[in-house]
Every structure is written in C-alpha cells, then in structure tokens.
Coordinates of C-alpha atoms in Angstrom, one line a residue:
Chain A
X5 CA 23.8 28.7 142.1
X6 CA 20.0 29.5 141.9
X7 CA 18.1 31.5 144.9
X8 CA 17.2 29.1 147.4
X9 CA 13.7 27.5 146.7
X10 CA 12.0 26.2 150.1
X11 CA 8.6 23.5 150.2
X12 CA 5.7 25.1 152.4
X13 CA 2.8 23.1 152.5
X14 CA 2.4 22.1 148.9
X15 CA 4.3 25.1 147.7
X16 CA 7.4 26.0 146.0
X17 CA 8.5 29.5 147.8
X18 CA 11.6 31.6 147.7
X19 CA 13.5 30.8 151.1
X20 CA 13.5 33.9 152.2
X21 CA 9.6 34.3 152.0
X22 CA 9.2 30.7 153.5
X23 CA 7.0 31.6 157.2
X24 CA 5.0 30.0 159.3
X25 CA 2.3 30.9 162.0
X26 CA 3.5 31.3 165.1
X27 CA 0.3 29.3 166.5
X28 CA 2.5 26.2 164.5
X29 CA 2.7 23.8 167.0
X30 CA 5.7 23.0 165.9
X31 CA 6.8 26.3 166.8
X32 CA 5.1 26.4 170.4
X33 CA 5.7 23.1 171.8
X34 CA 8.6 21.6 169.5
X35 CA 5.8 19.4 168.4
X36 CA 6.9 17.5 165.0
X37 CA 9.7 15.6 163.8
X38 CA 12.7 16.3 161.0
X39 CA 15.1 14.5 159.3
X40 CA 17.6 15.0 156.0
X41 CA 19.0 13.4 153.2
X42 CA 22.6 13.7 151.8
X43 CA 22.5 14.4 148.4
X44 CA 25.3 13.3 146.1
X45 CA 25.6 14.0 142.3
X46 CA 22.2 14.7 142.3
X47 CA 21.2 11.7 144.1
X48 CA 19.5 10.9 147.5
X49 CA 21.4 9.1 149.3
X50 CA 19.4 6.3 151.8
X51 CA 16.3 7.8 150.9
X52 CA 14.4 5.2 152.2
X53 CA 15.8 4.3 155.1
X54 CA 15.6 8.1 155.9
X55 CA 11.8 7.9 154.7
X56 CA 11.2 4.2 157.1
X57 CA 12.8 7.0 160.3
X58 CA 10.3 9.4 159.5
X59 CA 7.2 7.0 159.1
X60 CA 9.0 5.5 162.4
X61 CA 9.1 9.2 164.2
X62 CA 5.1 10.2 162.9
X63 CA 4.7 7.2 163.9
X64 CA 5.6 7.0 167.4
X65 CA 4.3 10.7 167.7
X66 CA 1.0 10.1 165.9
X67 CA 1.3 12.5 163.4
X68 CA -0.4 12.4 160.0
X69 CA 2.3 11.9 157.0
X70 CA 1.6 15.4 155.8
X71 CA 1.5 14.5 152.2
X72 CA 1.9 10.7 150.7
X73 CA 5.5 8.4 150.7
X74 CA 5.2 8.6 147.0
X75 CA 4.7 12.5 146.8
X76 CA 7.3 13.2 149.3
X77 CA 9.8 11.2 146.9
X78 CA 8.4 13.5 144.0
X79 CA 8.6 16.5 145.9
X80 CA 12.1 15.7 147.2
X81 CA 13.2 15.4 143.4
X82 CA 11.4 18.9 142.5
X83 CA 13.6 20.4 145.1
X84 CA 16.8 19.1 143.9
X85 CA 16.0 20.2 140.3
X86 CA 14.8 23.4 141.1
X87 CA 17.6 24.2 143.6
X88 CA 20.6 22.6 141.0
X89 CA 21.4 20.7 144.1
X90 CA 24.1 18.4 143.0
X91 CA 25.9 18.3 146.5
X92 CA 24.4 19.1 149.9
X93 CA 21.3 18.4 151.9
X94 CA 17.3 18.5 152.2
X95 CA 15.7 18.8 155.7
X96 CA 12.3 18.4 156.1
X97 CA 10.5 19.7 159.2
X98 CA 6.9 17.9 160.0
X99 CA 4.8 19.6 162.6
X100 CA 1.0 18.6 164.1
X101 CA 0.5 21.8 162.4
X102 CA -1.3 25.2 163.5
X103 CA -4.3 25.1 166.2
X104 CA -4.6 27.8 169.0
X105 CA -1.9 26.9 171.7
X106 CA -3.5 24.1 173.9
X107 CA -1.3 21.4 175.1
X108 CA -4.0 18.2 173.7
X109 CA -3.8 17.2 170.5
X110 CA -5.3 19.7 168.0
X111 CA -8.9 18.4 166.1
X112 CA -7.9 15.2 163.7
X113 CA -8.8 17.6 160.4
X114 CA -5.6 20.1 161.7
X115 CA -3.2 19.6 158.8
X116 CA 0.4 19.1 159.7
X117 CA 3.0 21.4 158.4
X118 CA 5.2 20.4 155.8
X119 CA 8.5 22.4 155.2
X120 CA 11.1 21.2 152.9
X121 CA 14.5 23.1 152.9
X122 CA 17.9 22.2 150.6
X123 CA 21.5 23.4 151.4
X124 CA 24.3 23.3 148.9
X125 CA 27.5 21.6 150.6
X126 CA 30.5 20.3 148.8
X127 CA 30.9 16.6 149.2
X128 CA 34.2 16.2 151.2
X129 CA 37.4 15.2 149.6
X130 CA 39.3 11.9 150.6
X131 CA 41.5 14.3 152.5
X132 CA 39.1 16.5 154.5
X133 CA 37.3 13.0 155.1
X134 CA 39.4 11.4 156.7
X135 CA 41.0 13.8 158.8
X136 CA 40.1 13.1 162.3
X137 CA 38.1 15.5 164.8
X138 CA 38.0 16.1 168.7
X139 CA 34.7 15.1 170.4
X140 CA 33.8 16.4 174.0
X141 CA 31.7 13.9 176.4
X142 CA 29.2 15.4 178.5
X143 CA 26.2 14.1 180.5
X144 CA 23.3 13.1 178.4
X145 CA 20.4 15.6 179.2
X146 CA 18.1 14.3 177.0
X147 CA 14.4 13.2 177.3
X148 CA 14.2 9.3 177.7
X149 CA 12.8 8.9 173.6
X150 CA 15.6 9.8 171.8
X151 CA 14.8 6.9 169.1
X152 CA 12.3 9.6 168.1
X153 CA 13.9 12.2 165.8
X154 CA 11.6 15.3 167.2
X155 CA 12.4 19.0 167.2
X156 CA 12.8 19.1 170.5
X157 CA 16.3 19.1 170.8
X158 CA 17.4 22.3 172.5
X159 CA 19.5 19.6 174.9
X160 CA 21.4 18.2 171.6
X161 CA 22.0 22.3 170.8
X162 CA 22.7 23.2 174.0
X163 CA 25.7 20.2 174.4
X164 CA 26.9 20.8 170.6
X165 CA 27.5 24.8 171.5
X166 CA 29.3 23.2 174.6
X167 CA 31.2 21.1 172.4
X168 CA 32.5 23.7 170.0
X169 CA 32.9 26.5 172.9
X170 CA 35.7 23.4 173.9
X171 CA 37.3 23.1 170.3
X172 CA 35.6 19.6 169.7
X173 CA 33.4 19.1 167.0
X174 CA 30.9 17.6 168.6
X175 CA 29.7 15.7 172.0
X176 CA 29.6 12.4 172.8
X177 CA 27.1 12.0 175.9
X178 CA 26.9 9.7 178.6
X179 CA 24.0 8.4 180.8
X180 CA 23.7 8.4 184.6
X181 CA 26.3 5.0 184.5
X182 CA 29.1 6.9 182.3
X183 CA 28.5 4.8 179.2
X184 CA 28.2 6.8 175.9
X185 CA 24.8 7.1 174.0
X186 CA 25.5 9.0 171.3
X187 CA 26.1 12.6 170.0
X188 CA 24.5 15.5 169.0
X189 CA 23.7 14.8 165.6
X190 CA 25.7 11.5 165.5
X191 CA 26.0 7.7 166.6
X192 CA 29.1 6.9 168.5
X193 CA 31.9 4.3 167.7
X194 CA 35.6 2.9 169.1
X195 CA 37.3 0.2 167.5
X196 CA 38.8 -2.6 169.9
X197 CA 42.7 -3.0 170.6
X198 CA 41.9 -6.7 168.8
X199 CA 40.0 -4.9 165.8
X200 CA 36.4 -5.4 167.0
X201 CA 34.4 -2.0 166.5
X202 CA 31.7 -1.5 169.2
X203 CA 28.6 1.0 168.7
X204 CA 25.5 1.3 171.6
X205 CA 22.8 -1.5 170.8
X206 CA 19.3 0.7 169.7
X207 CA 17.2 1.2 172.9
X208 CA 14.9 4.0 173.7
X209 CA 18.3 6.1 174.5
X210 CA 19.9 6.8 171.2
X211 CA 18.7 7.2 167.4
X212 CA 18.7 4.9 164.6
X213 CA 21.1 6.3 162.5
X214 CA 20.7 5.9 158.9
X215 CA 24.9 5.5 158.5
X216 CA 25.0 3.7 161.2
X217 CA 22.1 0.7 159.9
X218 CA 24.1 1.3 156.2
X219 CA 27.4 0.2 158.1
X220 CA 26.5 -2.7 159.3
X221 CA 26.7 -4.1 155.7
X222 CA 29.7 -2.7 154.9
X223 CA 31.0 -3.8 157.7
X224 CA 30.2 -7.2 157.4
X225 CA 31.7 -6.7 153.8
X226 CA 35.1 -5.7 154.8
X227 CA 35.3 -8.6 157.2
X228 CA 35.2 -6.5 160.9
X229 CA 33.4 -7.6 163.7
X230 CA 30.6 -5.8 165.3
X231 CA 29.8 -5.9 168.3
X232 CA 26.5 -3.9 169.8
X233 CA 26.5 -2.8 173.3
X234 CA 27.0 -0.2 176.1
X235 CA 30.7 0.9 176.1
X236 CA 31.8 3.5 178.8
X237 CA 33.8 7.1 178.7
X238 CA 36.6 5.2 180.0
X239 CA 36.6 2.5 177.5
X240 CA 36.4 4.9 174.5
X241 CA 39.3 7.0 175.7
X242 CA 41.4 3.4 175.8
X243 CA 40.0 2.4 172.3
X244 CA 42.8 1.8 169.7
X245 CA 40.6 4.0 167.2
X246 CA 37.0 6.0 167.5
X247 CA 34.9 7.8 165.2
X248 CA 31.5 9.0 164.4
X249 CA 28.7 8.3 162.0
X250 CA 26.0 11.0 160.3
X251 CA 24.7 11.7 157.1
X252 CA 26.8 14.6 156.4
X253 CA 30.5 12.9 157.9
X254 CA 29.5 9.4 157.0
X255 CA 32.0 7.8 159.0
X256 CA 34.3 10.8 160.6
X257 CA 37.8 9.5 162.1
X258 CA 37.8 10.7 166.0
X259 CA 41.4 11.5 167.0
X260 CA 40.7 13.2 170.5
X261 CA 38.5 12.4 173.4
X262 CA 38.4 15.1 175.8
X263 CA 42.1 15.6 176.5
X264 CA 43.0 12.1 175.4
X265 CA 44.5 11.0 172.3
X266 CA 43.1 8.2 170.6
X267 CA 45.9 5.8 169.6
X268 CA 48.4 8.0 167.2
X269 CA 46.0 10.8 167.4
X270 CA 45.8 10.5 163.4
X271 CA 43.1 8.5 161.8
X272 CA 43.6 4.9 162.5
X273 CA 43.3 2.1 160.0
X274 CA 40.3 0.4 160.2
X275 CA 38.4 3.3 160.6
X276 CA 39.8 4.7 157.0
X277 CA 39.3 1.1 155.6
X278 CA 36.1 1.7 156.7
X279 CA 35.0 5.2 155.2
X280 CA 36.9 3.9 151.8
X281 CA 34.9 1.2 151.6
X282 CA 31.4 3.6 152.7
X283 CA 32.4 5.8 150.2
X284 CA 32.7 3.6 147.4
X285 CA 29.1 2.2 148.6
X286 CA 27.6 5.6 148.2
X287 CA 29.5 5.9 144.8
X288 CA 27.7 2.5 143.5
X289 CA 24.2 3.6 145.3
X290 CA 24.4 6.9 142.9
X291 CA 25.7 4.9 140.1
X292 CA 22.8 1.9 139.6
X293 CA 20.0 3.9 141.1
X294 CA 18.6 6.7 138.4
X295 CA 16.5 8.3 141.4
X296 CA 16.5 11.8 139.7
Chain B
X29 CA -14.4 41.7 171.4
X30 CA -11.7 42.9 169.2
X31 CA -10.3 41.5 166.6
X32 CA -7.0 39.6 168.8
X33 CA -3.4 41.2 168.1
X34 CA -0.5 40.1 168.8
X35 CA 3.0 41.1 169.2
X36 CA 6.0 40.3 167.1
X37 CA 9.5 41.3 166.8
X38 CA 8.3 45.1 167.4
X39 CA 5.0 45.2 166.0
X40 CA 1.5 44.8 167.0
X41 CA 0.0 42.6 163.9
X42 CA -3.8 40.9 163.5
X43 CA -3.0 37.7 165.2
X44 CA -3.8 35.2 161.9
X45 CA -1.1 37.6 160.2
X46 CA 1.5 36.5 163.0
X47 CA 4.1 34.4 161.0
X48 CA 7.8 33.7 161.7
X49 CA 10.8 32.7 159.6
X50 CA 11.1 28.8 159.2
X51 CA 15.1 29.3 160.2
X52 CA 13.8 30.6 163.5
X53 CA 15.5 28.5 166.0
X54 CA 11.9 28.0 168.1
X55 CA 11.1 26.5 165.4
X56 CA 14.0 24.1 164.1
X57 CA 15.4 23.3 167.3
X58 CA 12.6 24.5 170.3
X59 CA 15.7 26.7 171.3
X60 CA 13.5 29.3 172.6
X61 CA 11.4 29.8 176.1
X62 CA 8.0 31.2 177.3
X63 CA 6.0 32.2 179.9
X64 CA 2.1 33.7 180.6
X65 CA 0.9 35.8 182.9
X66 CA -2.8 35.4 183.8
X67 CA -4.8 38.6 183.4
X68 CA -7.7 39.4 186.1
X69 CA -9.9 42.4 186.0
X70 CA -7.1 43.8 183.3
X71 CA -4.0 43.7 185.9
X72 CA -1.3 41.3 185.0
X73 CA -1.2 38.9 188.2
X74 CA 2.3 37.9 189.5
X75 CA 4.0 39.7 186.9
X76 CA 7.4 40.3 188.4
X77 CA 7.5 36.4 189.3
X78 CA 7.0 35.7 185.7
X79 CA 9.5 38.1 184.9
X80 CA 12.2 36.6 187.2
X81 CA 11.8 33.5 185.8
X82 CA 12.4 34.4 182.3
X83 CA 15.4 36.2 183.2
X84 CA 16.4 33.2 184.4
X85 CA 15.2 30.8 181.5
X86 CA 16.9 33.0 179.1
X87 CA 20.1 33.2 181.3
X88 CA 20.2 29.2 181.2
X89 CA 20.2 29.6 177.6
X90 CA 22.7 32.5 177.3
X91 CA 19.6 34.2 175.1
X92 CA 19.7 37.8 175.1
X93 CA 16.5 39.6 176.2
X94 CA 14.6 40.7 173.1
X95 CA 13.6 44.0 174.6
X96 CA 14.3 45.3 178.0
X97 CA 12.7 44.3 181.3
X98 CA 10.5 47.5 181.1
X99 CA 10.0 47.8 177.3
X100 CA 8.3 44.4 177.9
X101 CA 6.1 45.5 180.6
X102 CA 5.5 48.5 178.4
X103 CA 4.5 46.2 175.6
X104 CA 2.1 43.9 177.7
X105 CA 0.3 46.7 178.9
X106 CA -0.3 47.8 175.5
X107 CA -0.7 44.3 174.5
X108 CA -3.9 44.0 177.3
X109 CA -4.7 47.5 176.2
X110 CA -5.2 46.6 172.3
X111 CA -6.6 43.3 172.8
X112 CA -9.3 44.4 175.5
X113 CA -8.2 41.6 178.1
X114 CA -10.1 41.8 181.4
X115 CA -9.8 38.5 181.8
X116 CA -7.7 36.0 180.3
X117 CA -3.8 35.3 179.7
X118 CA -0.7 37.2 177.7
X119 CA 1.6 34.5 176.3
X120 CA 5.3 35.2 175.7
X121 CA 7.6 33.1 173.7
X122 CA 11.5 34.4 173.1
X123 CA 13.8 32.0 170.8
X124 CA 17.1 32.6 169.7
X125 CA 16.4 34.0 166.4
X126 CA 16.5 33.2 162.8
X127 CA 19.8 32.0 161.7
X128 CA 20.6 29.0 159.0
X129 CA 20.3 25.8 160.3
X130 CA 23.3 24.5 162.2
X131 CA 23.5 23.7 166.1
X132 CA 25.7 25.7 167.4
X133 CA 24.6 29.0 168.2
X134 CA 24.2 31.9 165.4
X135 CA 26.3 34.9 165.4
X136 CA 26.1 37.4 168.6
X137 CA 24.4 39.6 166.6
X138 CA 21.2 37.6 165.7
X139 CA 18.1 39.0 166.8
X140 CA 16.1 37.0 169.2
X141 CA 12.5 36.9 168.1
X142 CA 10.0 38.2 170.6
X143 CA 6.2 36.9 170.5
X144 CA 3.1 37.5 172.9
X145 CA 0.0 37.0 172.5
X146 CA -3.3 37.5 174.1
X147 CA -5.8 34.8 175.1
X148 CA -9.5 35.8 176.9
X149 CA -10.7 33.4 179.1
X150 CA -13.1 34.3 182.3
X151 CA -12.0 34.2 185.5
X152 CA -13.4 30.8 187.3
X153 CA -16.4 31.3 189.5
X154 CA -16.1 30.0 192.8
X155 CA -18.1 26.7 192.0
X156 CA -15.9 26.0 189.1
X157 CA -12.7 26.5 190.8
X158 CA -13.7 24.2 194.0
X159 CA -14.6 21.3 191.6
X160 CA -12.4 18.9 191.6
X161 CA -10.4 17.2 188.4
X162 CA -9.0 13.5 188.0
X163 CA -4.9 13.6 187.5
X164 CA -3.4 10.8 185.7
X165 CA 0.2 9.4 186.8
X166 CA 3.0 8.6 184.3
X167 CA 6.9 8.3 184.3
X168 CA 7.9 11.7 183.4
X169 CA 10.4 11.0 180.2
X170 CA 11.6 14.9 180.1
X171 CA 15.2 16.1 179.8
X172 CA 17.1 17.0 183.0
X173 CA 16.7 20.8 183.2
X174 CA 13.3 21.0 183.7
X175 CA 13.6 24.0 185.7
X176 CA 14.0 26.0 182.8
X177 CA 11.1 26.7 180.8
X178 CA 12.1 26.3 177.3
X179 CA 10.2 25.2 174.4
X180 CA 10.9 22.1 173.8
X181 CA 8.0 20.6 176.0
X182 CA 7.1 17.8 173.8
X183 CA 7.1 15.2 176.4
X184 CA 4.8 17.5 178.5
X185 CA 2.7 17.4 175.5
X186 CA 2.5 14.1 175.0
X187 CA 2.1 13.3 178.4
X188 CA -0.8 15.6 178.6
X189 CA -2.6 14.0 176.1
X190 CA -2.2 10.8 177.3
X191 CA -4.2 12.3 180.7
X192 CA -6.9 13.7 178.2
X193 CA -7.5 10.4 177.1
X194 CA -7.7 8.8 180.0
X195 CA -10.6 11.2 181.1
X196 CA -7.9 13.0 183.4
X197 CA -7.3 16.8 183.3
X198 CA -3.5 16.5 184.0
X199 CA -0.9 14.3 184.0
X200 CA 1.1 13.9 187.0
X201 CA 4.4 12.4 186.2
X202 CA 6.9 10.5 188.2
X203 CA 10.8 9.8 188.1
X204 CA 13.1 6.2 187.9
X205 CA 12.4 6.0 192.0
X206 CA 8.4 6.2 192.0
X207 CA 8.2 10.0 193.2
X208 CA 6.4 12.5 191.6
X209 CA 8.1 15.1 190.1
X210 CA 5.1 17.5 188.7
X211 CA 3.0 18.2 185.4
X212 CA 3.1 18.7 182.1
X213 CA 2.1 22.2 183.5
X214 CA 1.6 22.5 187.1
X215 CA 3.0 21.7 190.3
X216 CA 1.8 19.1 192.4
X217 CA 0.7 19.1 196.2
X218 CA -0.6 16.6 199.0
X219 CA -2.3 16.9 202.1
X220 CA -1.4 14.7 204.8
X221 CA -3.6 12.9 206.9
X222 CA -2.3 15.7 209.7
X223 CA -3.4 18.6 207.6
X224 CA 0.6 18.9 206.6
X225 CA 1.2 20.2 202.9
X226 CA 3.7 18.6 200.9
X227 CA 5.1 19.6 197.9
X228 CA 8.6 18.8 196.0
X229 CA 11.4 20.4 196.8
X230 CA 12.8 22.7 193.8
X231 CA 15.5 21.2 191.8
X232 CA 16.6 20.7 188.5
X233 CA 13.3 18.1 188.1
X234 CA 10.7 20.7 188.1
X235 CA 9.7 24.6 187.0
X236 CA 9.6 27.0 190.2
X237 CA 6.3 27.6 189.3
X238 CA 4.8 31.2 190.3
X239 CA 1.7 30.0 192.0
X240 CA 3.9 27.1 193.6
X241 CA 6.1 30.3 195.3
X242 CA 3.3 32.7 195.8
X243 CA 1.2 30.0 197.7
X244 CA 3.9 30.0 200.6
X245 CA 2.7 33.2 202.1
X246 CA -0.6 32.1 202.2
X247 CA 0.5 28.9 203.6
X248 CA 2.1 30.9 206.7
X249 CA -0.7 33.2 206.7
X250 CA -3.4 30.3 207.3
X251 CA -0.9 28.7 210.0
X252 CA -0.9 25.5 207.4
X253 CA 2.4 24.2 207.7
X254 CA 4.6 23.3 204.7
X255 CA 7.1 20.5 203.8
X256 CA 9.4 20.7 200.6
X257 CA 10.0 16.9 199.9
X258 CA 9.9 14.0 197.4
X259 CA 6.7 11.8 197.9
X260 CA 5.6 9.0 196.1
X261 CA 2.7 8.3 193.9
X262 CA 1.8 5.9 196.7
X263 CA 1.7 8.5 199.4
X264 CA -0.2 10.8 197.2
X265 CA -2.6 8.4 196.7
X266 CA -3.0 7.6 200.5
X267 CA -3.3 11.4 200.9
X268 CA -6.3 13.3 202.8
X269 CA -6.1 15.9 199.6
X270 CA -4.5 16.7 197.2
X271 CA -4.5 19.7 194.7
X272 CA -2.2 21.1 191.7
X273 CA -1.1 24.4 190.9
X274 CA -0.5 27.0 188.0
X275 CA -1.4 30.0 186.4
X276 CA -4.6 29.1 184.7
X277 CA -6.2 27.1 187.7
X278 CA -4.8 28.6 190.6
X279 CA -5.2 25.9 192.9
X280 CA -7.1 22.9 191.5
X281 CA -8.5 20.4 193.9
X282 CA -7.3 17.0 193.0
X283 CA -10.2 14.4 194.1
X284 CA -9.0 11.3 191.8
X285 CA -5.2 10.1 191.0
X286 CA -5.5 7.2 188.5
X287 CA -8.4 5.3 189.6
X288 CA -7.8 6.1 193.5
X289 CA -10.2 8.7 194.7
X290 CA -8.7 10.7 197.4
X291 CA -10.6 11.6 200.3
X292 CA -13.9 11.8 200.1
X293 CA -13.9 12.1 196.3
X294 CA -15.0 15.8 196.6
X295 CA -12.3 19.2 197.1
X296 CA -11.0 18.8 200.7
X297 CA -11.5 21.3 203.5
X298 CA -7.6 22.6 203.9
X299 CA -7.6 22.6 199.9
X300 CA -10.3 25.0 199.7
X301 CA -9.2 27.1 202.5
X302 CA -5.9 27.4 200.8
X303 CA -7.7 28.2 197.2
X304 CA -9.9 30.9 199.0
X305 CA -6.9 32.8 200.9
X306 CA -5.1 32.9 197.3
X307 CA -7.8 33.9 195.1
X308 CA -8.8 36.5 197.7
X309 CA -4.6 37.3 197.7
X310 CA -5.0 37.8 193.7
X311 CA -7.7 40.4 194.5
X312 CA -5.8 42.2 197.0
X313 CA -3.4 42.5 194.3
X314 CA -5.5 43.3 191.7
X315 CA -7.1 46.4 194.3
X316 CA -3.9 47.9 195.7
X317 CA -2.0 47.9 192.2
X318 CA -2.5 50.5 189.4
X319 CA -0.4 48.5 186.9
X320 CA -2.4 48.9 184.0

C-alpha cells in the first residue's frame, strides 16, 4: 500500500503534511459540509448521487463549489490512482474557507477549502455482511437541518460514542414524540410482520441517504413494498426484521434494539434478500461503468 | 503593533503560521469547544468565569484539559504579554485531538489540541456603547445542549448572518413555543413596563453567559429587581427596553426587534444605568487586580 496522498486546495500532499489554518472556518465554527464515496474495485460507487448531496449541502449553506463538478470527478479519480485505492473510501471536507474569526460570512473572494482524504477498507465478505449488529436508540439532539450534511455533528459523535460505550454499533435516535429519525451515520429501517419495509419519509429531520435513494430501486426490483413514514421506538422493537443503510454497510442486518431481539435475533430474510440483491447492483454499477 | 502570535499545542507561532492537522476532530467533526476572555487596560476581565465554563464544556464532552487550569492562565498572560493586548480579546479553542476519522472517540491517549489567539479591538467609548443596535428574531434551529459551548455553532452562524442581512446586529432566536431563547452569541434581556428585568432562566436552551451571571450583582446593587423566566417575542417587543449581553458588548441597548422599535427608539434609562454600574464594575476589577 502506497503512503497516504491527501487533496489540499488544488494539491496532492502526503497525509501526514496535510494542515490547515486554524482561522479555517471550517475549523472555528464547523462551517462547511462533507461527504464520501465507497469505492469498489477501483470504482466510485454513486458518485453522483453523492456529488447531487453535496451541490444540495453548498447549496443550502451558500457555499462556493470550491473547484468545478467536472474537476472534482477528475480529482476524485487522481486520488484513487495515486492512493492504489481499490477498496475503501474518499471524504471530502468543504469549508467557507479561512477569514479572521467573525461570525458573518467572510468577503465573496474568501476561497473555500477543499480537502480530499482516501482510506483503504476491505469490501465486506457475504458473511461479515450479513451478520447482524445491535443499535442503541437515544434522543435525537440534533439541530433541526439535518438534510444538510455539515460538519457540525459533534451531536451525531457524541450519540455514536454512547452507542459503542453500550456494545451497539450505532444509535438510532428519536424525536421529542419517540419516533426514529435516523442514526449517526445511517438511515433507519424495520421490515413489517406482513413484509412491508418502512424507512422515515425525507423532512428537514433526517438525511438523504445515498443507499437509501439507491434502495428504492432495488426494492421495487425484488418486489417489496415501501412504505415512507414516521415509525416509533416501539414499533421498531416489534418489527419482524430491522437494519440500516450507509455507504460503508450498504444495507447492514439489525438483530438487537436496545435489549430487544429482533425476530430470531439472526439476520432475517428479506433483509438478506435485500443486501444480495444491493450487492449485485453495486457489482453491475462497477461492471458497465469504466469511471476510472 | 506586533506582529500577532498565537498559541498552539505548546508553542507561541506567528499567527498566519498557525495550522492544524486535517484529522483534528475541530475540524472533521466541531468536536471541540471555546471561549474568550475580553482584555481591558491588559487585565483579562472575568477570567475565572470563563474558566468555569470551560471546565464545564469540556466535562460535557469528557475532553481532557489540554494544559492545566494554571498553565493556561500562565499561557494567556504570556499570550497578552507577547501580542501587546491592552485592549482587545484572547480566543481559546480546545478539540479532541487529531485521530483518523471515525466517530467514536480516539484512544485515551490522544492529545487534545490547544489554540488561543489574540484579537485588539478598543474598548467602546461611552457614546458607542449607549447606542443602540436593531436585533432580528428567528426560530433558533440549534441542537439541544446549547449550554455547552462547543464548536459546532453553525446554526449560530447562519443565523447571524441572516441578522446581518437584514440590517440587524444580532439575531435573537426563539424555540417551537414562540419564546426566546437567546443569540447566536449573547443573552437576551427585557425591561418591563415596571422597570422589572427579565431574562431566561438557564437551561439546557442557552450558554450561562459570563456577563449574563456577572450582571446579577449589579442588578442587586442598583435595587433593579430580576426575574429568570421564558418570555415571548411578543412580550419583548411590547417591552419598555430591552438590551443583550456578552463579552464583546457588555450590555448593548436593544432599541429595534424586527421592525418594532422599542421604547422610544433610543437606549432606555434603566438600560444605561445597568451598562454604567457594569462597565464602572469592569474598572473596579481591572484597579484592584494585579493579574497581569
């Protein structure tokens, strides 16, 4: 494995040697937005629909696209090559950039920071895959625009350390009425005793998940029934079968909620059928598409 | 004026060669928190308030103190020392470190990463500090543990320059039930039409600011009588006066809320008498301390 190359504002820059001011305002006021791609043989998976969220979250925050669509995708490539990234990630961290700290937007000719990290990660085998995980619900702390995918989430750490500290891999959080928006770093889902699988409808409360949008096809493909709406704590723990979507589980089996057992407390079948069939979907998306 | 120098992880660098890690948590996930301490006549005003309160940010967090309680009141001598600040601010922001990205928290052993730096900015004259600003309302969209004062103050940002916009110096922002809460960054107070200051109670809505605990004493002292209560953004608009509090301003007469001018549109009597009493309490404590 090559040493780790990091993107810093147009550069190509050993990771180690990859700093930024601490005037950054991404730094001082969590004032910038992220997101990452899964990369699979080489390819980037949902690159698009993870380059829409991020047009979506500048958007929304009115920050300046720090270098074009188009030279993003190059750059993204560049990073893969010159990191021999077959299997892992790449984050990418957009901040209004560096202005002495004053709350007010910095003058329009501040450029925004661009930082563009890759990890190495194995992609999971069919076993690790589907081998199903705790979560632990918790109140959702959150600010009320988590359809923006910001840097401030100290909240999402702060439940996610809660949630290990417990023995869960993650959190699923609930609003002030006890139904579940989301996790951490994932979008929530049960699976009816009659088959149906439920996820929260978007609203300002949750994110758009990238695996989550992608599901909806395969869903539809594999002849389940979706339903979009508010589903409570309660509900979940009497699901017939739960589990959780993300770029880096894809669709993750969830066997335990709290102290409850979710039907056999092994990974239930629709929610394998489902992962098979996403799976193969990411298999075919890397096959016909020559992105590199 | 020198040449400004901050402080960082141990070391007192040129300001513009200030950089920090892009793995540092303040900076991937705002899991850090700050604080400032206004300077006057070179004497660091308030400073064991300030350092209360980040003992008890950083204790929310479970973030270990960077350097001790006295090494850091060492430091920001030196830092006031080095920089030449008479008047002005010292900034501190503490995050959990540099670690790889992943949520849960890094190993015990991870440094937490200490910055301050130094601001000059004069001390308002009289006439400046007696004018009155224009405070815009919005629905306060922050997480729930807003009496911490961690970095990840996006909203506040955002909020704040909203306000700017409007031609408004702050933002006053209100909750689901109508009721003020406080600002991006200060506290917010009322006047009754019976000379009766009202102010939130603390809770998990708002910071404890300094000036917002300091300011009872001088309350007593004056024989102005003080209530800790929810009020609307009606009642504050129906108000005699109004004013806002915080480091920087002190106390900031509050003549316009939205387009509702309060009183008579200038700084009212009982604000000013409050304002006088605590800038002539910030001499007092300026005179009988030797702290530099």
């Amino acid at each position: 494995m090559p040493r780790q190359i990091t993107y810093l504002n147009g550069e190509f820059v050993p990771h180690e040697k990859a700093f930024v001011h601490v005037d950054d305002r991404g730094f001082t006021f969590a004032d910038g937005i992220y997101d990452f791609i899964l990369v699979h043989k080489g390819c980037l998976i949902n690159e698009e629909a993870h380059l829409d969220r991020i047009d979506y979250s500048l958007g929304e925050m009115q920050i300046e696209w720090p270098l074009s669509r188009d030279d993003l995708k190059t750059t993204l490539r560049e990073m893969v090559r010159r990191n021999e990234l077959v299997e892992g990630f790449v984050y990418m961290q957009f901040t209004r950039g560096v202005a002495p700290r004053d709350h007010p937007f910095p003058p329009k000719d501040t450029k925004p920071t661009a930082v563009i990290t890759a990890r190495h990660m194995p992609f999971a085998t069919w076993e690790q895959a589907a081998k199903g995980v705790g979560v632990l619900t918790l109140p959702d702390e959150r600010w009320k625009r988590c359809d923006i995918k910001s840097l401030a989430i100290l909240p999402n750490i702060l439940a996610r350390e809660k949630a290990v500290r417990a023995g869960a891999a993650e959190a699923w959080m609930f609003d002030e009425d006890g139904f579940i928006t989301e996790g951490p770093a994932c979008n929530a889902w049960i699976i009816t005793k009659d088959g149906t699988v439920v996820t929260r409808h978007l609203d300002r409360a949750i994110l758009s998940g990238v695996t989550r949008r992608k599901l909806r096809a395969v869903l539809q493909s594999q002849g389940i029934t979706l339903e979009e709406r508010k589903f409570s704590v309660e509900e979940a723990k009497n699901a017939a079968e739960a589990y959780l979507t993300n770029s880096p589980y894809l669709v993750k089996p969830v066997t335990k909620i709290d102290d409850t057992v979710i039907g056999t407390g092994q990974a239930g079948p629709v929610t394998l059928k489902i992962l098979k069939a996403y799976r193969a979907a990411l298999e075919e998306q890397c096959d016909t598409r020559s992105n590199q």
